[in-house]
Short mmCIF file of C-alpha atoms in Angstrom, two decimals:
data_model
loop_
_atom_site.label_atom_id
_atom_site.label_comp_id
_atom_site.label_asym_id
_atom_site.label_seq_id
_atom_site.Cartn_x
_atom_site.Cartn_y
_atom_site.Cartn_z
CA LYS B 1 148.07 12.65 -26.49
CA GLY B 2 146.61 12.32 -22.99
CA ARG B 3 143.15 13.79 -23.58
CA VAL B 4 139.75 12.32 -22.66
CA TYR B 5 136.62 12.42 -24.83
CA TRP B 6 133.15 11.30 -23.80
CA ARG B 7 130.10 10.06 -25.73
CA LYS B 8 126.93 8.21 -24.76
CA ALA B 9 126.86 4.69 -26.20
CA PHE B 10 123.43 5.11 -27.85
CA GLU B 11 124.84 7.96 -29.96
CA ILE B 12 127.03 5.46 -31.82
CA PRO B 13 124.99 3.70 -34.56
CA GLN B 14 124.73 -0.07 -34.38
CA ALA B 15 125.93 -1.91 -37.50
CA SER B 16 126.27 -5.45 -38.83
CA ARG B 17 129.46 -7.50 -38.65
CA GLN B 18 130.17 -6.83 -42.36
CA ALA B 19 129.62 -3.06 -42.14
CA LYS B 20 132.57 -0.70 -42.59
CA GLY B 21 131.59 1.49 -39.65
CA LYS B 22 132.24 5.22 -39.41
CA ALA B 23 135.49 7.06 -38.81
CA ILE B 24 136.00 8.01 -35.16
CA VAL B 25 136.39 11.67 -36.16
CA ASN B 26 132.64 11.68 -36.87
CA PHE B 27 132.01 11.25 -33.13
CA LEU B 28 135.01 12.85 -31.41
CA ALA B 29 136.74 16.16 -32.10
CA LEU B 30 140.22 14.65 -32.20
CA GLY B 31 143.24 16.89 -32.65
CA GLN B 32 145.70 16.59 -35.50
CA GLU B 33 147.74 13.34 -35.39
CA GLU B 34 145.72 12.23 -32.34
CA THR B 35 144.63 8.57 -32.10
CA ILE B 36 142.58 6.52 -29.64
CA ALA B 37 144.62 4.73 -26.96
CA SER B 38 141.85 3.17 -24.85
CA PHE B 39 138.10 2.91 -24.27
CA LEU B 40 136.39 2.80 -20.87
CA GLN B 41 132.75 1.91 -20.26
CA VAL B 42 131.36 4.04 -17.42
CA ARG B 43 127.78 3.95 -16.15
CA GLU B 44 128.18 6.73 -13.58
CA PHE B 45 130.97 9.03 -12.45
CA ASP B 46 131.15 8.07 -8.76
CA ASP B 47 133.93 8.82 -6.28
CA GLN B 48 134.57 5.13 -5.50
CA HIS B 49 136.51 4.41 -8.70
CA PHE B 50 139.68 5.67 -10.36
CA VAL B 51 141.09 5.91 -13.86
CA LEU B 52 144.58 4.41 -13.99
CA MET B 53 146.62 5.64 -16.97
CA VAL B 54 149.77 3.98 -18.33
CA THR B 55 152.23 5.38 -20.86
CA GLY B 56 154.70 3.68 -23.17
CA GLY B 57 157.50 5.31 -21.19
CA GLY B 58 156.53 3.41 -18.03
CA VAL B 59 154.62 6.22 -16.26
CA VAL B 60 151.44 5.49 -14.30
CA LYS B 61 148.85 7.94 -13.03
CA LYS B 62 145.65 7.55 -10.99
CA THR B 63 142.81 10.08 -10.92
CA ASN B 64 139.39 9.87 -9.28
CA LEU B 65 136.62 9.13 -11.78
CA THR B 66 134.65 12.22 -10.74
CA ALA B 67 137.36 14.42 -12.34
CA TYR B 68 135.97 13.39 -15.75
CA SER B 69 132.27 13.93 -15.05
CA HIS B 70 132.05 17.22 -16.99
CA PRO B 71 133.71 16.65 -20.38
CA ARG B 72 133.95 19.20 -23.18
CA THR B 73 133.38 18.64 -26.89
CA ALA B 74 137.05 19.31 -27.58
CA GLY B 75 138.11 16.90 -24.83
CA ILE B 76 139.83 17.55 -21.51
CA GLN B 77 143.40 16.96 -20.39
CA ALA B 78 143.85 13.69 -18.50
CA ILE B 79 147.63 13.47 -18.18
CA ARG B 80 150.56 15.72 -19.02
CA LEU B 81 152.97 13.70 -21.14
CA LYS B 82 156.72 14.21 -21.16
CA ASP B 83 158.95 14.40 -24.25
CA LYS B 84 157.80 11.89 -26.89
CA ASP B 85 155.86 9.66 -24.46
CA GLN B 86 152.33 8.56 -25.32
CA LEU B 87 149.36 7.08 -23.51
CA ILE B 88 148.89 3.35 -24.25
CA ASP B 89 146.04 2.25 -21.98
CA CYS B 90 143.57 3.21 -19.24
CA LYS B 91 141.91 0.97 -16.66
CA LEU B 92 138.98 1.53 -14.30
CA THR B 93 140.03 0.52 -10.78
CA SER B 94 138.75 0.40 -7.20
CA GLY B 95 141.87 2.01 -5.72
CA LYS B 96 142.79 -1.31 -4.07
CA ASN B 97 143.78 -3.40 -7.09
CA GLU B 98 147.13 -4.76 -8.19
CA VAL B 99 148.64 -3.52 -11.45
CA PHE B 100 150.57 -5.59 -14.00
CA LEU B 101 152.73 -3.89 -16.64
CA ALA B 102 154.44 -5.74 -19.50
CA THR B 103 157.10 -4.48 -21.89
CA GLU B 104 157.99 -5.15 -25.52
CA GLN B 105 161.32 -6.76 -24.58
CA GLY B 106 159.78 -9.36 -22.28
CA LYS B 107 159.89 -7.74 -18.83
CA ALA B 108 156.94 -7.37 -16.42
CA ILE B 109 156.18 -5.85 -13.02
CA ARG B 110 153.33 -6.37 -10.53
CA PHE B 111 152.65 -3.83 -7.78
CA SER B 112 149.84 -2.53 -5.57
CA GLU B 113 147.73 0.32 -6.90
CA ARG B 114 147.93 1.85 -3.40
CA LEU B 115 151.53 2.87 -4.26
CA VAL B 116 150.15 5.35 -6.83
CA ARG B 117 148.59 8.35 -5.12
CA ASP B 118 145.45 10.08 -6.43
CA MET B 119 146.44 13.05 -8.65
CA GLY B 120 144.71 15.86 -10.51
CA ARG B 121 143.93 15.73 -14.23
CA THR B 122 146.94 17.78 -15.36
CA ALA B 123 149.58 15.90 -13.32
CA SER B 124 152.29 13.88 -15.10
CA GLY B 125 152.13 10.72 -13.00
CA VAL B 126 154.91 8.64 -11.42
CA ARG B 127 157.24 5.89 -12.58
CA GLY B 128 155.59 2.48 -12.81
CA ILE B 129 158.51 0.54 -14.31
CA ARG B 130 162.11 1.46 -15.11
CA LEU B 131 162.71 0.59 -18.76
CA GLY B 132 165.83 -0.63 -20.52
CA LYS B 133 167.17 0.98 -23.68
CA LYS B 134 164.78 0.73 -26.66
CA ASP B 135 162.13 -0.93 -24.47
CA GLN B 136 158.57 0.31 -23.93
CA VAL B 137 155.42 -0.69 -22.05
CA ILE B 138 152.95 -2.41 -24.41
CA ALA B 139 150.30 -3.69 -21.99
CA ALA B 140 148.67 -2.89 -18.65
CA GLU B 141 146.32 -5.24 -16.81
CA ILE B 142 144.46 -5.22 -13.50
CA VAL B 143 145.43 -8.44 -11.70
CA GLU B 144 142.70 -11.05 -11.31
CA PRO B 145 144.08 -13.66 -8.86
CA LYS B 146 142.29 -16.65 -10.43
CA ALA B 147 143.06 -15.65 -14.04
CA THR B 148 146.27 -15.97 -16.06
CA ALA B 149 148.40 -13.60 -18.12
CA LEU B 150 148.55 -14.56 -21.81
CA THR B 151 151.62 -13.18 -23.60
CA VAL B 152 151.59 -13.02 -27.42
CA THR B 153 154.72 -12.30 -29.47
CA SER B 154 155.27 -10.87 -32.95
CA GLN B 155 156.30 -14.22 -34.48
CA GLY B 156 153.07 -15.93 -33.43
CA PHE B 157 154.11 -17.55 -30.14
CA GLY B 158 152.20 -17.32 -26.89
CA LYS B 159 152.14 -18.61 -23.32
CA ARG B 160 150.00 -18.40 -20.20
CA SER B 161 151.38 -17.81 -16.72
CA ARG B 162 149.76 -17.32 -13.32
CA PHE B 163 149.89 -13.78 -11.95
CA GLN B 164 151.25 -15.25 -8.71
CA ASP B 165 154.39 -16.26 -10.63
CA TYR B 166 155.30 -12.55 -10.74
CA ARG B 167 156.31 -11.50 -7.25
CA LEU B 168 154.64 -8.40 -5.79
CA THR B 169 157.15 -5.52 -5.69
CA SER B 170 157.26 -1.76 -5.31
CA ARG B 171 156.48 0.34 -8.37
CA GLY B 172 159.38 1.85 -10.29
CA GLY B 173 161.55 -1.28 -10.40
CA LYS B 174 163.10 -2.88 -13.49
CA GLY B 175 160.63 -5.76 -13.42
CA ILE B 176 161.36 -9.45 -13.95
CA LYS B 177 161.51 -11.73 -16.98
CA ASN B 178 158.09 -12.39 -18.50
CA THR B 179 159.04 -14.26 -21.67
CA LYS B 180 162.11 -15.01 -23.76
CA VAL B 181 162.48 -12.48 -26.59
CA THR B 182 164.49 -14.11 -29.37
CA ALA B 183 164.71 -14.00 -33.16
CA LYS B 184 162.47 -17.09 -33.23
CA ASN B 185 159.51 -15.81 -31.21
CA GLY B 186 159.99 -12.03 -31.66
CA TYR B 187 159.09 -9.15 -29.36
CA VAL B 188 155.97 -8.97 -27.16
CA VAL B 189 152.85 -7.62 -28.89
CA ASN B 190 150.33 -7.84 -26.06
CA VAL B 191 149.58 -9.38 -22.65
CA ILE B 192 145.93 -10.20 -21.89
CA THR B 193 144.14 -11.39 -18.75
CA VAL B 194 142.36 -14.68 -19.63
CA ASP B 195 140.80 -17.81 -18.17
CA ASP B 196 139.76 -21.16 -19.68
CA ARG B 197 136.37 -19.83 -20.79
CA ASP B 198 137.84 -17.12 -23.03
CA GLU B 199 138.79 -17.04 -26.69
CA ILE B 200 141.40 -14.78 -28.28
CA ILE B 201 141.66 -13.28 -31.76
CA ILE B 202 145.07 -12.73 -33.34
CA VAL B 203 145.45 -10.38 -36.33
CA THR B 204 148.61 -10.14 -38.44
CA GLU B 205 150.12 -7.28 -40.44
CA GLY B 206 149.09 -9.17 -43.58
CA ALA B 207 145.42 -9.17 -42.45
CA MET B 208 145.32 -12.86 -41.48
CA VAL B 209 143.00 -13.65 -38.53
CA VAL B 210 142.82 -16.67 -36.23
CA ARG B 211 140.50 -17.37 -33.27
CA ILE B 212 141.79 -19.67 -30.52
CA PRO B 213 140.12 -21.07 -27.36
CA VAL B 214 142.30 -20.17 -24.40
CA ASN B 215 141.94 -23.65 -22.87
CA GLN B 216 144.07 -24.98 -25.74
CA ILE B 217 147.05 -22.95 -24.45
CA ARG B 218 148.62 -24.60 -21.41
CA THR B 219 149.76 -22.65 -18.35
CA VAL B 220 153.56 -22.62 -17.94
CA GLY B 221 156.22 -20.77 -15.98
CA ARG B 222 156.77 -17.08 -16.61
CA ASN B 223 160.32 -17.28 -18.09
CA THR B 224 159.48 -19.55 -21.02
CA GLN B 225 159.12 -19.20 -24.77
CA GLY B 226 155.61 -20.62 -25.11
CA VAL B 227 153.98 -22.42 -28.03
CA ARG B 228 153.11 -21.43 -31.60
CA LEU B 229 149.63 -19.86 -31.82
CA ILE B 230 149.61 -18.95 -35.51
CA LYS B 231 151.76 -20.01 -38.46
CA LEU B 232 152.90 -16.89 -40.27
CA LYS B 233 153.78 -16.37 -43.91
CA SER B 234 157.19 -15.00 -44.84
CA LYS B 235 157.79 -11.44 -43.54
CA ASP B 236 154.35 -11.34 -41.84
CA GLU B 237 154.08 -10.48 -38.12
CA VAL B 238 151.38 -10.42 -35.46
CA ALA B 239 149.87 -6.93 -35.31
CA SER B 240 147.48 -7.37 -32.38
CA ALA B 241 145.89 -9.91 -30.04
CA MET B 242 142.66 -9.37 -28.14
CA LYS B 243 140.09 -11.22 -26.06
#
C-alpha cells in the first residue's frame, strides 16, 4: 500500500530452519489487507543513499534515505499510489546506479537512475516503463555490470543474459524483448541479478522446491526461451524464484 515500517533486527527472534516463525503482524502494525512488498537492510539513515520504489504499474520513485529516519509505529507514507496500483519492490541506491525493470509478458528496460529526480515521501513518482495491455512489472534490479540477469518463467524455464545486452535508454519507454512468453514456457515470474557463485531456489504453487547452482545455467542472448530449470507436475506452476 506504499507505507514504510521500521524495526531493529535484534527485536526479531532468531529461530531454527524447521521453526514456523511468527506472523509479521506481531512485529508491524499493518493495516487491513496490507502485505509486505520488500525488505531493506539499513545500518544508518545517511543522506548519501536513496530508496528507489517500483510499482506494478510501471511507476518509479526515488526519495532520500533520511526521509525515513523517524518512523512511527503505524508506519509512514512512502509513495502515493494511483488507482489499483501496488508497490512491488524497493532498492537502496547511490543515486548514480542504473535501473532494470522486467515485466510479466517478457519486456525489460534499463535506464539511468539520474533520470528519476529526488521526491518527497508523499509524491506519486514518474513513469519507469510504458506497459502493454494486461502487462505488469514483476521485478526491479540495480544493474551490476559484471553480473547477469536470470529470468525465471511460470512453466519452469530460465535463462541468463548480460545486462549489456539491454541497451541503455530513457525511462518511460516500452522496453525491449527480454524473453519469449509462450504457452510452453509461460509468463515471467521473476528476474534476479546473479553470478556464477550464486545458487537459486525455485518454489512452485504445489510446494515443490529445487536448489540450482547458477553456473549450471548458461548465458545466452536476451530474446531467447532459455532452458528447463524444474520439471513440473500437471497444473503446477512456479510461484517464486530467489537467490
